[in-house]
Short mmCIF file of C-alpha atoms and ligand atoms in Angstrom, two decimals:
data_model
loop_
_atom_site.label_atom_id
_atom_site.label_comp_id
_atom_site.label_asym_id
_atom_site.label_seq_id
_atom_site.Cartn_x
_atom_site.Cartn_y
_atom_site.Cartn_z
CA UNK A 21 -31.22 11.87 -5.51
CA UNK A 22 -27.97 10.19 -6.47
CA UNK A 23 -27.28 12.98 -9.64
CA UNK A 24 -23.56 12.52 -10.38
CA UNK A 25 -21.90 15.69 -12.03
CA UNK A 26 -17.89 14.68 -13.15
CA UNK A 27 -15.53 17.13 -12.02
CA UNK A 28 -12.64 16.89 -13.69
CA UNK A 29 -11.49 13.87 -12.62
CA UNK A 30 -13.51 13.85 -9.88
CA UNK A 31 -17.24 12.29 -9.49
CA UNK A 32 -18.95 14.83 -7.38
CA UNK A 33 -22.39 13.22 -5.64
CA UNK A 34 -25.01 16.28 -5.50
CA UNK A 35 -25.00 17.86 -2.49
CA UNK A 36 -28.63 17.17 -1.39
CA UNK A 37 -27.82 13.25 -1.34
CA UNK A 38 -26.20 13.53 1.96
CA UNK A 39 -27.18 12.60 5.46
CA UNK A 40 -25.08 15.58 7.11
CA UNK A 41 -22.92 18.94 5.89
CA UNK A 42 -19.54 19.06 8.06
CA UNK A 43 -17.61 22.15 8.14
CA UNK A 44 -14.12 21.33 9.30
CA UNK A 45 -11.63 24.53 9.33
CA UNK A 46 -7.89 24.18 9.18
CA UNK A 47 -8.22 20.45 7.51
CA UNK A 48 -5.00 20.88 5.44
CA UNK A 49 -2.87 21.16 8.50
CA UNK A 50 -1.82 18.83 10.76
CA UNK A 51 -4.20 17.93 13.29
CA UNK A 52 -7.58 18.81 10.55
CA UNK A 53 -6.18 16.63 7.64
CA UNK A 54 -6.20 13.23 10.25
CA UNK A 55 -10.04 14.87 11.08
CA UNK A 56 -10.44 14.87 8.02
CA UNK A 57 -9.50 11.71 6.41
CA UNK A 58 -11.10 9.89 9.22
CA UNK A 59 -14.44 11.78 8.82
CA UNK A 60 -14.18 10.94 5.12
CA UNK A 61 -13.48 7.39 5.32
CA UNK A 62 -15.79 6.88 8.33
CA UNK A 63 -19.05 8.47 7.06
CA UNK A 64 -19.66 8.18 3.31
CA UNK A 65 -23.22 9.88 4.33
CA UNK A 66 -21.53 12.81 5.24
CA UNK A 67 -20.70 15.34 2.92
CA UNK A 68 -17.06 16.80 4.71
CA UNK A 69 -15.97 20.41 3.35
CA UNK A 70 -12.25 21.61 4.43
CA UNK A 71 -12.28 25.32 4.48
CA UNK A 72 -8.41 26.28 4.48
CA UNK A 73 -6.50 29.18 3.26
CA UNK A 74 -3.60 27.37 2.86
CA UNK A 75 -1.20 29.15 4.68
CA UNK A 76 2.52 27.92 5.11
CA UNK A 77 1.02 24.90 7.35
CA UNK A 78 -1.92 24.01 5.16
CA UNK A 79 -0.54 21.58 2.88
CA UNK A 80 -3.04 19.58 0.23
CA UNK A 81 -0.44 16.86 0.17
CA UNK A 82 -1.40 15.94 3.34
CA UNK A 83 -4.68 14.74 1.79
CA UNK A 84 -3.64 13.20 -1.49
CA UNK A 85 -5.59 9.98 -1.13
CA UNK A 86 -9.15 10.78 -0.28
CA UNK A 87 -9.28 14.27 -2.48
CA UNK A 88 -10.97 12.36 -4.92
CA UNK A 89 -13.72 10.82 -2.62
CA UNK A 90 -16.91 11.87 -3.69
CA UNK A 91 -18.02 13.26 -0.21
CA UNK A 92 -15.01 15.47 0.26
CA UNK A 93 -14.79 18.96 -1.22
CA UNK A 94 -12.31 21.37 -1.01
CA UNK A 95 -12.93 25.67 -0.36
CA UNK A 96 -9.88 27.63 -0.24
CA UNK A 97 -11.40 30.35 2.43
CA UNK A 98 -9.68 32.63 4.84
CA UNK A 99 -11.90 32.43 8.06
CA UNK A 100 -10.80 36.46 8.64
CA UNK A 101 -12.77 37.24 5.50
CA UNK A 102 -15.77 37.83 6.09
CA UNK A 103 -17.49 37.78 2.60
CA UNK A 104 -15.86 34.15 1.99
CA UNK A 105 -17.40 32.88 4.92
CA UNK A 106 -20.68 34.00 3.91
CA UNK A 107 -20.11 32.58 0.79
CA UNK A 108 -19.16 29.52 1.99
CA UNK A 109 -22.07 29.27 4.74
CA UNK A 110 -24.68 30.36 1.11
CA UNK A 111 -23.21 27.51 -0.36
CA UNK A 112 -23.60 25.01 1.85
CA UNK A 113 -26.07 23.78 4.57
CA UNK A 114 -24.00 23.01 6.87
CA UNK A 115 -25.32 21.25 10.15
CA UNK A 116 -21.67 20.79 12.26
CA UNK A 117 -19.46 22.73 12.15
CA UNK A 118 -15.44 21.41 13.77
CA UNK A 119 -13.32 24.35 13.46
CA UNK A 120 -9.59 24.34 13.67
CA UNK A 121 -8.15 26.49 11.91
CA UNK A 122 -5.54 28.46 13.79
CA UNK A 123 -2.29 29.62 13.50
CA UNK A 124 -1.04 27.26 15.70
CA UNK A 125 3.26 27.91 16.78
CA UNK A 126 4.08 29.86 20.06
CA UNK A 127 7.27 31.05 18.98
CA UNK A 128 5.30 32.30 15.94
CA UNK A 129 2.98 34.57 18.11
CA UNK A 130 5.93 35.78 20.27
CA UNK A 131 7.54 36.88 16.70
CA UNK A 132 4.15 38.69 15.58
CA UNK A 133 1.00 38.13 17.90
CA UNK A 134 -1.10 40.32 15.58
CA UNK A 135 -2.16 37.26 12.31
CA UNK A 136 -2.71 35.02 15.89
CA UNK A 137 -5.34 37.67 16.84
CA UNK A 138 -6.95 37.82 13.18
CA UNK A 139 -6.98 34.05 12.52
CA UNK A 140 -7.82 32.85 16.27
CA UNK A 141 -10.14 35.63 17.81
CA UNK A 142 -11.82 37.37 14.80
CA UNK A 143 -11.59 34.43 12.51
CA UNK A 144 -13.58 32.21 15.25
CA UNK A 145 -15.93 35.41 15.52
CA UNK A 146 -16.77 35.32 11.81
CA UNK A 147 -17.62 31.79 12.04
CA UNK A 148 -20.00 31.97 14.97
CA UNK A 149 -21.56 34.70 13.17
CA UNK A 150 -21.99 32.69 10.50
CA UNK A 151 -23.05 29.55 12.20
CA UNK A 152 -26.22 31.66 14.22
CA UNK A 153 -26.64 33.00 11.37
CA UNK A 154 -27.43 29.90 9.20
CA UNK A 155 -28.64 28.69 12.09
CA UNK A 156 -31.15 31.21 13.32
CA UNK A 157 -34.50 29.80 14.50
CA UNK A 158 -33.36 26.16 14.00
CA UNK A 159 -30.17 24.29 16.56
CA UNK A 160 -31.65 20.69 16.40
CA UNK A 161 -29.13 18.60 15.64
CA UNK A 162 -26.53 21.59 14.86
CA UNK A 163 -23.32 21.57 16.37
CA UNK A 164 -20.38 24.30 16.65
CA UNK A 165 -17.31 22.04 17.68
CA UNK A 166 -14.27 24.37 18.83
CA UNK A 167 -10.81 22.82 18.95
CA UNK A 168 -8.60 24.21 21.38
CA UNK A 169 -5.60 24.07 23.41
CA UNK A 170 -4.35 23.06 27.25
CA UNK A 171 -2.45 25.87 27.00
CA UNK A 172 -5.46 28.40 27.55
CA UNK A 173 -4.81 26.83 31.16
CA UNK A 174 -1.27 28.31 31.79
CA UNK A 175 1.52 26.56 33.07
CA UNK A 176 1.77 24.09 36.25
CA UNK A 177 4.88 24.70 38.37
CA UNK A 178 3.97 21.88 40.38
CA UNK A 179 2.56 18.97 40.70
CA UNK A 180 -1.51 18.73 39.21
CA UNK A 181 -3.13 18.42 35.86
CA UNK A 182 -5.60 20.55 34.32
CA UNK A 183 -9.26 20.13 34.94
CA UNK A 184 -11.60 21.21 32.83
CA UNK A 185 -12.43 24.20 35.85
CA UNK A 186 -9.28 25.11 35.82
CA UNK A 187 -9.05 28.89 35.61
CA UNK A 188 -8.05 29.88 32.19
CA UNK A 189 -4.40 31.67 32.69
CA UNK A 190 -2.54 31.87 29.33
CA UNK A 191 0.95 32.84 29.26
CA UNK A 192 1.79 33.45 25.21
CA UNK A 193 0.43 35.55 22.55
CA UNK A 194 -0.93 32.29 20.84
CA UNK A 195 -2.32 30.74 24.07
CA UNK A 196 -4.30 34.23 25.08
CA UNK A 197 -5.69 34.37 21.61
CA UNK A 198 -7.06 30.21 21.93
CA UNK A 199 -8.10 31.53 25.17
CA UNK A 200 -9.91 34.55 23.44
CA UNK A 201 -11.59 32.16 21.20
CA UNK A 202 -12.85 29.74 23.78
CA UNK A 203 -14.37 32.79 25.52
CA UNK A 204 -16.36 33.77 22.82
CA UNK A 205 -17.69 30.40 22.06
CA UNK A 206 -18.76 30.04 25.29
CA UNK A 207 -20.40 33.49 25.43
CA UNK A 208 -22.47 32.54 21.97
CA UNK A 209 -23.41 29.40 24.17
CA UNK A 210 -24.73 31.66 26.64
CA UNK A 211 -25.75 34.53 25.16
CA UNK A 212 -27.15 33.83 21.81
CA UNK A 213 -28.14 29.88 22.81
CA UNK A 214 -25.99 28.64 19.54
CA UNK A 215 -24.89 24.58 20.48
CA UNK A 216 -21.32 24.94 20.73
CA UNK A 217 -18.98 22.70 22.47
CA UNK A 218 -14.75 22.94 23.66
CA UNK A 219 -11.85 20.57 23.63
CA UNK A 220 -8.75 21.49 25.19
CA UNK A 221 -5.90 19.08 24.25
CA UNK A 222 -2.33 18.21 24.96
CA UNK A 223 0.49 18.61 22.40
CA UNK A 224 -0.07 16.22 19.54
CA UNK A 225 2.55 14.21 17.42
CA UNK A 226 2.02 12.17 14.30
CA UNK A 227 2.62 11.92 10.77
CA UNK A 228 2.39 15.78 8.70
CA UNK A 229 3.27 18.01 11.10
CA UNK A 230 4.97 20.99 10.11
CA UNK A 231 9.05 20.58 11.26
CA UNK A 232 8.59 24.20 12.93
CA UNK A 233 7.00 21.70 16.16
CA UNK A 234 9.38 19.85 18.38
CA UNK A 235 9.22 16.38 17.34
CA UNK A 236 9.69 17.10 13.48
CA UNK A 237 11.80 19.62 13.63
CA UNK A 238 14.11 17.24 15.71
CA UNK A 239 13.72 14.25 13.33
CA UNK A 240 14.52 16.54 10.45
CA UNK A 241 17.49 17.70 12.22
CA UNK A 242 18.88 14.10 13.60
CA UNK A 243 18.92 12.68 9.66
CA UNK A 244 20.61 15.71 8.41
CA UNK A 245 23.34 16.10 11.60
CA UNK A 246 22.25 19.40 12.21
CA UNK A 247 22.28 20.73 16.12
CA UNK A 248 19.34 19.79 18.07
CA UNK A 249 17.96 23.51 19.95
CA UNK A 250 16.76 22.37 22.83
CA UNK A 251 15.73 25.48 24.40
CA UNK A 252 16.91 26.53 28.52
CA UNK A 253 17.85 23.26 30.15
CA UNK A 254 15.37 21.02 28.35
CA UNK A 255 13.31 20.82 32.24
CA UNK A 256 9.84 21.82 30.38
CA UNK A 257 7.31 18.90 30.44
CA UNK A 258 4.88 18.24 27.64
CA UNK A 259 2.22 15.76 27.95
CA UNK A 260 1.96 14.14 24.64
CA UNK A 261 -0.81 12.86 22.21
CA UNK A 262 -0.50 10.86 19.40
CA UNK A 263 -2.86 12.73 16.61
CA UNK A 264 -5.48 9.97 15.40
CA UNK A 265 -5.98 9.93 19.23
CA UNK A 266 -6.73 13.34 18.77
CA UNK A 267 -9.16 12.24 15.57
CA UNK A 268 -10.63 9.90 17.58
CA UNK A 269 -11.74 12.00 20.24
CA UNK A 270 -12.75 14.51 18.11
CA UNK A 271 -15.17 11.98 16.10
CA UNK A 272 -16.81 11.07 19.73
CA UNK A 273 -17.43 14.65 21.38
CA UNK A 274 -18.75 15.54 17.80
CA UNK A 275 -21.37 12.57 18.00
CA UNK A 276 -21.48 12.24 21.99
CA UNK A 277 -20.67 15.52 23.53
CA UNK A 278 -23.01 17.49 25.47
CA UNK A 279 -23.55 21.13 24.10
CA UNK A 280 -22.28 23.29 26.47
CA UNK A 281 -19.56 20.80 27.63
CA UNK A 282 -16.20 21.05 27.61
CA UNK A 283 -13.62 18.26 27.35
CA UNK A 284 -9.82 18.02 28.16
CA UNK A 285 -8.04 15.55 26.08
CA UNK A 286 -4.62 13.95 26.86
CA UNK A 287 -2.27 11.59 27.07
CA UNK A 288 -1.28 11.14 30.51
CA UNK A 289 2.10 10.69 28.86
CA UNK A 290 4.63 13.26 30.30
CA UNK A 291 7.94 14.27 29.11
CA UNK A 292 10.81 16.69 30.08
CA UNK A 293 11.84 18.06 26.38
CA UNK A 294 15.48 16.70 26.99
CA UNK A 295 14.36 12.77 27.84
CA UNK A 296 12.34 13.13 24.50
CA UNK A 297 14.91 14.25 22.14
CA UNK A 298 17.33 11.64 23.37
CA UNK A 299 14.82 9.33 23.14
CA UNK A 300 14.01 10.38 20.03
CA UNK A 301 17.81 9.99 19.09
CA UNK A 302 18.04 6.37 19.82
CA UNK A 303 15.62 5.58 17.94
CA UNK A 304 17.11 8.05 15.15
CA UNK A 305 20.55 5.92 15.68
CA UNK A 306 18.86 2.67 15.07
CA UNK A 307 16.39 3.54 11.76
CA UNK A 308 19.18 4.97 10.45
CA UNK A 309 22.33 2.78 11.01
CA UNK A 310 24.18 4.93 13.26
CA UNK A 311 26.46 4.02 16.28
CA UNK A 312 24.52 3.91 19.29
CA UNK A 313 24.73 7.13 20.97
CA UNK A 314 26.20 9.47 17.93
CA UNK A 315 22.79 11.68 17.60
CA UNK A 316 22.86 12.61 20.84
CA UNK A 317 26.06 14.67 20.48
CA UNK A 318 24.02 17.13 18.30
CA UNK A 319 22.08 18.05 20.89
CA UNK A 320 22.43 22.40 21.39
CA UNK A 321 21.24 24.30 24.58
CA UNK A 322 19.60 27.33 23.47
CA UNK A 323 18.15 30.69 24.85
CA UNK A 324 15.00 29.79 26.19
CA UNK A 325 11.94 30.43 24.61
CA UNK A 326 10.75 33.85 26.64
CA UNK A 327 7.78 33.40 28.61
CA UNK A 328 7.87 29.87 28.44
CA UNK A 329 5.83 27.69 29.84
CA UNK A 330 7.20 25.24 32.24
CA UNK A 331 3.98 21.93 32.39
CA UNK A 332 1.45 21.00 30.94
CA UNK A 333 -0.82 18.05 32.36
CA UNK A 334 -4.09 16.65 31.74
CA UNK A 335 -6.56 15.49 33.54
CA UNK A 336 -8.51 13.70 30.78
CA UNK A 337 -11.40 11.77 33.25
CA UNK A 338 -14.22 13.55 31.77
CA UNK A 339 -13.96 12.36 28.66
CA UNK A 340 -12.60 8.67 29.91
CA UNK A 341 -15.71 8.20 32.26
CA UNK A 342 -18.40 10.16 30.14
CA UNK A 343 -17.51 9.10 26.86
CA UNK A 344 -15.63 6.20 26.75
CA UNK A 345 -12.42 7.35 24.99
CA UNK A 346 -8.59 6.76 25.91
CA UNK A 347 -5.53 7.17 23.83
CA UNK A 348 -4.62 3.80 22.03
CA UNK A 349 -1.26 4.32 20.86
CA UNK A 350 2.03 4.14 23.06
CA UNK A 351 4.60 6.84 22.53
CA UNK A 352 7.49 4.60 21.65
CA UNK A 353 5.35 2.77 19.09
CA UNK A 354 3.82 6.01 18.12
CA UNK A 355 7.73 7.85 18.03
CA UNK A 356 8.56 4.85 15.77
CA UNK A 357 5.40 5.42 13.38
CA UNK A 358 6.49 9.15 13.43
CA UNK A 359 9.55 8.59 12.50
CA UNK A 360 9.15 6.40 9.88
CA UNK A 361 6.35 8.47 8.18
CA UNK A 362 9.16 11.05 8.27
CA UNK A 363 11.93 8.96 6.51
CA UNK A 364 9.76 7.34 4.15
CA UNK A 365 7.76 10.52 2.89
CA UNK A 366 11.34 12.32 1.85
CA UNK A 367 9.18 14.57 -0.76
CA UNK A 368 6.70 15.96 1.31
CA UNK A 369 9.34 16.96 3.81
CA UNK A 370 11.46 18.57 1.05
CA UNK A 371 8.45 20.16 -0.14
CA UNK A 372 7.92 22.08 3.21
CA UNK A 373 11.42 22.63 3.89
CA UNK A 374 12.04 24.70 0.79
CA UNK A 375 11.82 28.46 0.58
CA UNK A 376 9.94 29.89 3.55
CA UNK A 377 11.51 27.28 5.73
CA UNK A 378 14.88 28.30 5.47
CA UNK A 379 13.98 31.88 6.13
CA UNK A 380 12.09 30.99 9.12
CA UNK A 381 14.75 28.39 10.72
CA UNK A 382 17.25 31.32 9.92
CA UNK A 383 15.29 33.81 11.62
CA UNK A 384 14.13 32.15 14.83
CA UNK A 385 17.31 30.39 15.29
CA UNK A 386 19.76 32.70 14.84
CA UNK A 387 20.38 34.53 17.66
CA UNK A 388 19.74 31.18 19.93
P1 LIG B 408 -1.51 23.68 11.88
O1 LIG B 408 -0.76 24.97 12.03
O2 LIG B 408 -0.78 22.46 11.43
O3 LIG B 408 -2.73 23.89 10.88
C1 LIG B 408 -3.54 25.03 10.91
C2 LIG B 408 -4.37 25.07 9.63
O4 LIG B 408 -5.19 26.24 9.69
C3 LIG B 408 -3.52 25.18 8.36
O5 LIG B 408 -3.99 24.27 7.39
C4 LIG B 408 -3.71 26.61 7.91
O6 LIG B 408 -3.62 26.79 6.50
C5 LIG B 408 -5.12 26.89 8.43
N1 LIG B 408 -5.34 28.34 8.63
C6 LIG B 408 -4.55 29.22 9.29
N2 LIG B 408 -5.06 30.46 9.21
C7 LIG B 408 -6.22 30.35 8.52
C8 LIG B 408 -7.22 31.29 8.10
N3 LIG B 408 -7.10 32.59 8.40
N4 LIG B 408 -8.28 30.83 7.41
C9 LIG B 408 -8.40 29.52 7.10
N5 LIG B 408 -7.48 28.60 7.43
C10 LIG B 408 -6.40 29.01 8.14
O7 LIG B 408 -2.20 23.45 13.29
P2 LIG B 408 -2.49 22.11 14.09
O8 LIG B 408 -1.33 21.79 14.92
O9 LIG B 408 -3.05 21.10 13.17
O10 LIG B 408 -3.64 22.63 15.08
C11 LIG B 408 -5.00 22.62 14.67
C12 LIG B 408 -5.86 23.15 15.80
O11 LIG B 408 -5.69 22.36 16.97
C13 LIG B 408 -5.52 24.58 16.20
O12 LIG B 408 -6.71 25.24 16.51
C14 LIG B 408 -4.67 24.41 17.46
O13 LIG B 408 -4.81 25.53 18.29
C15 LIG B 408 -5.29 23.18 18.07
N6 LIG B 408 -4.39 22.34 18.89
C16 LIG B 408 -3.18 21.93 18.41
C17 LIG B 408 -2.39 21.08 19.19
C18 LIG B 408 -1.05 20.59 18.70
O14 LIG B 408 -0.32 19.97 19.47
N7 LIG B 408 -0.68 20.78 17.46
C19 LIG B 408 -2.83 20.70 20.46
C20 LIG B 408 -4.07 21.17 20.92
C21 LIG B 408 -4.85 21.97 20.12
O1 LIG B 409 -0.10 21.95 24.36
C1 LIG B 409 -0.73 22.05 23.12
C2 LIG B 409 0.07 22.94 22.21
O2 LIG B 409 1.25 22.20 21.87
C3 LIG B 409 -0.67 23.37 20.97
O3 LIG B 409 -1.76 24.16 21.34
C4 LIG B 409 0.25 24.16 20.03
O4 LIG B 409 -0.42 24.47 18.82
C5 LIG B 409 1.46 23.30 19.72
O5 LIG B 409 2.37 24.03 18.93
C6 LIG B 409 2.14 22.84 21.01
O6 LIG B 409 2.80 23.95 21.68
P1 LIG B 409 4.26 23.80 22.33
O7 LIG B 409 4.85 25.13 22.45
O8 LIG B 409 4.22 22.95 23.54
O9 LIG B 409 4.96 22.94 21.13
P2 LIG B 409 6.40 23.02 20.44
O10 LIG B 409 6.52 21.81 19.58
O11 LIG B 409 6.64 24.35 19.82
O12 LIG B 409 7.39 22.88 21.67
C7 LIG B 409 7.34 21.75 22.52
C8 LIG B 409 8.38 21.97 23.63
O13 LIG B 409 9.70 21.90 23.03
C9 LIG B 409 8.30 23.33 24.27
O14 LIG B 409 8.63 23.21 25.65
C10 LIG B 409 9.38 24.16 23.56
C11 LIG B 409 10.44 23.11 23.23
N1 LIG B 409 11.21 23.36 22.00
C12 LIG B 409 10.52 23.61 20.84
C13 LIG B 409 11.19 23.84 19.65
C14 LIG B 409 10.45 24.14 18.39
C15 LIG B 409 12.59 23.27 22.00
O15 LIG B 409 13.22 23.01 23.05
N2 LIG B 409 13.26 23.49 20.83
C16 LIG B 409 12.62 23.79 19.65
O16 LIG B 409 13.31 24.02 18.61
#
């Protein structure tokens, strides 16, 4: 069974040879391309194809050193077509599917909700479809993995976290659209019987995300002394992940979860948005040689963000007492990672803040 056919430069294994066929959506962005290096490294059994259409925040770069493994392939594929993701589903025998591809930024859905309704309600639609589909008559052993948000949740005003009954209440174009999503995978669950499970997780930080987030955006800010927008008064609290976390709890519901289930992930790691960036300026200050204190002063109160969300808190037991997991890395030592991924990867950074970037930063932050 072990037919090689070269590729190009690549030695492609035939596709027959391998234990399992993973679908992961969305593995050029941020959060897929950790999935999907760990799932590469971790399981040489596994055949692991990224489906992406590369859209401004799917970024092969982010993948460089395993896109020649011979267990990895590549499908450029936009989830809202439908005749790609037939293809793709023909192609392949896929037995798990993890899907995260998304468009992912609130202030991007409060701009222009409608490609958030496309990508994250009929794009998930089109892959369940497919999945029961390919799947019709046989769900041993198959798994439809949706990767979602603790936004769907709302926001806290109070004290609390979010349980995993905790009535779904989404406040932003992007959140009601994750929220659409998870309501549709649940209904194929119980309508159709296809083996799907839910994670809901906090916000995520790490190495490749796009500098439209927070924590980039800030970073890429402090080194070139440009104001810091910290939108409203900087009270909103964000509980905060670091992303191989993330990966790592993705890897276990994938293996462990029950079908049916679904799992809150988080950090237990909260943070008002204005103790974070001035965190995040000290340690700016000291990576880069400044005087103690100088980032700070870039710091810009800006119109709020409408609609915006005060908490977010998770109650992550579930998945600490069923499963096992628990984040490893502390957020200063995870900050400092972050940061230095950020100084040291000066090309990829250029690379993303070229063209579009400038339009977008323009737009968005112009009338702040
Ligand atoms: P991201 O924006 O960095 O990446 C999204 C990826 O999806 C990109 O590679 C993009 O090209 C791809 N994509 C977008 N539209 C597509 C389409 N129509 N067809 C195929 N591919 C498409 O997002 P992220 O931050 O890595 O988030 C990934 C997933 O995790 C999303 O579903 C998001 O809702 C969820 N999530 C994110 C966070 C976070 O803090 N970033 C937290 C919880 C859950
Ligand atoms: O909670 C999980 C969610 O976290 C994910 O589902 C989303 O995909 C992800 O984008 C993230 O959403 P947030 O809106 O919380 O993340 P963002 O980085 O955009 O903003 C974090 C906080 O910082 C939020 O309170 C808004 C604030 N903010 C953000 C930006 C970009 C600022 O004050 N200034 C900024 O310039």
């Amino acid at each position: 069974n072990e037919i090689c056919l070269a590729m190009g430069n690549k030695t492609e294994r035939n596709e027959m040879s391998f234990s399992r066929t993973i679908l992961i959506t969305g593995g050029a962005g941020f959060i897929g391309s950790h999935v999907v290096r760990r799932f590469v490294r971790k399981y040489p059994s596994y055949l692991v194809v990224n489906a992406d259409k590369l859209t401004y925040a799917g970024n092969l770069e982010n993948l460089t050193d395993i896109a020649d493994r011979e267990n990895y392939r590549f499908e450029k594929t936009d989830i809202t077509d439908k005749k790609s993701v037939s293809a793709l589903f023909r192609k392949y025998p896929f037995d798990g599917i993890i899907h995260l591809a998304a468009e992912s930024h609130v202030d991007r859905s409060i701009d222009n909700p409608d490609d958030f309704v496309m990508t994250n309600v009929a794009g998930t639609v089109n892959l369940l479809n497919a999945a029961l589909s390919a799947w019709s008559g046989n769900t041993e052993n198959r798994l439809f993995y949706h990767i979602s948000t603790d936004e769907v949740y709302g926001s806290l005003e109070g004290g609390g976290a979010f349980t995993e009954q905790t009535p779904y209440d989404p406040k932003s174009p992007y959140s009601a659209s994750k929220a659409g999503s998870d309501h549709f995978v649940r209904a194929y669950h119980n309508t159709y019987g296809l083996p799907v499970v839910i994670s809901n997780c906090s916000n995520n930080y790490g190495p490749n995300q796009f500098p439209e987030k927070l924590i980039p955006l800030m970073i890429n800010n402090i080194k070139n002394n440009k104001p810091l927008p910290v939108y409203g008064k900087g009270e909103n609290v964000r509980d905060w992940l670091y992303v191989e976390d993330h990966a790592a709890a993705i890897d276990l519901i994938f293996h462990k979860g029950k079908p049916g289930e679904t799992y809150n992930i988080g950090g237990g790691n909260e943070w008002k948005n204005i103790d974070l960036v001035k965190f995040l300026c000290r340690i700016m200050d000291r990576r880069l040689n400044r005087e103690e204190g100088i980032s700070e002063k870039l710091i810009n109160f800006v119109k709020d963000r409408p609609g915006h969300d005060l908490r977010y808190a998770i109650d992550s037991s579930k998945i600490r007492n069923t499963l096992g997991w628990k984040p490893t890395v502390n957020f200063e030592e995870g900050l400092e990672k972050t940061v230095d991924w950020y100084l040291s990867n000066t090309q990829w950074l250029q690379n993303v803040i070229s063209g579009e970037y400038v339009k977008y930063y323009e737009k968005m932050y112009r009338n702040r």
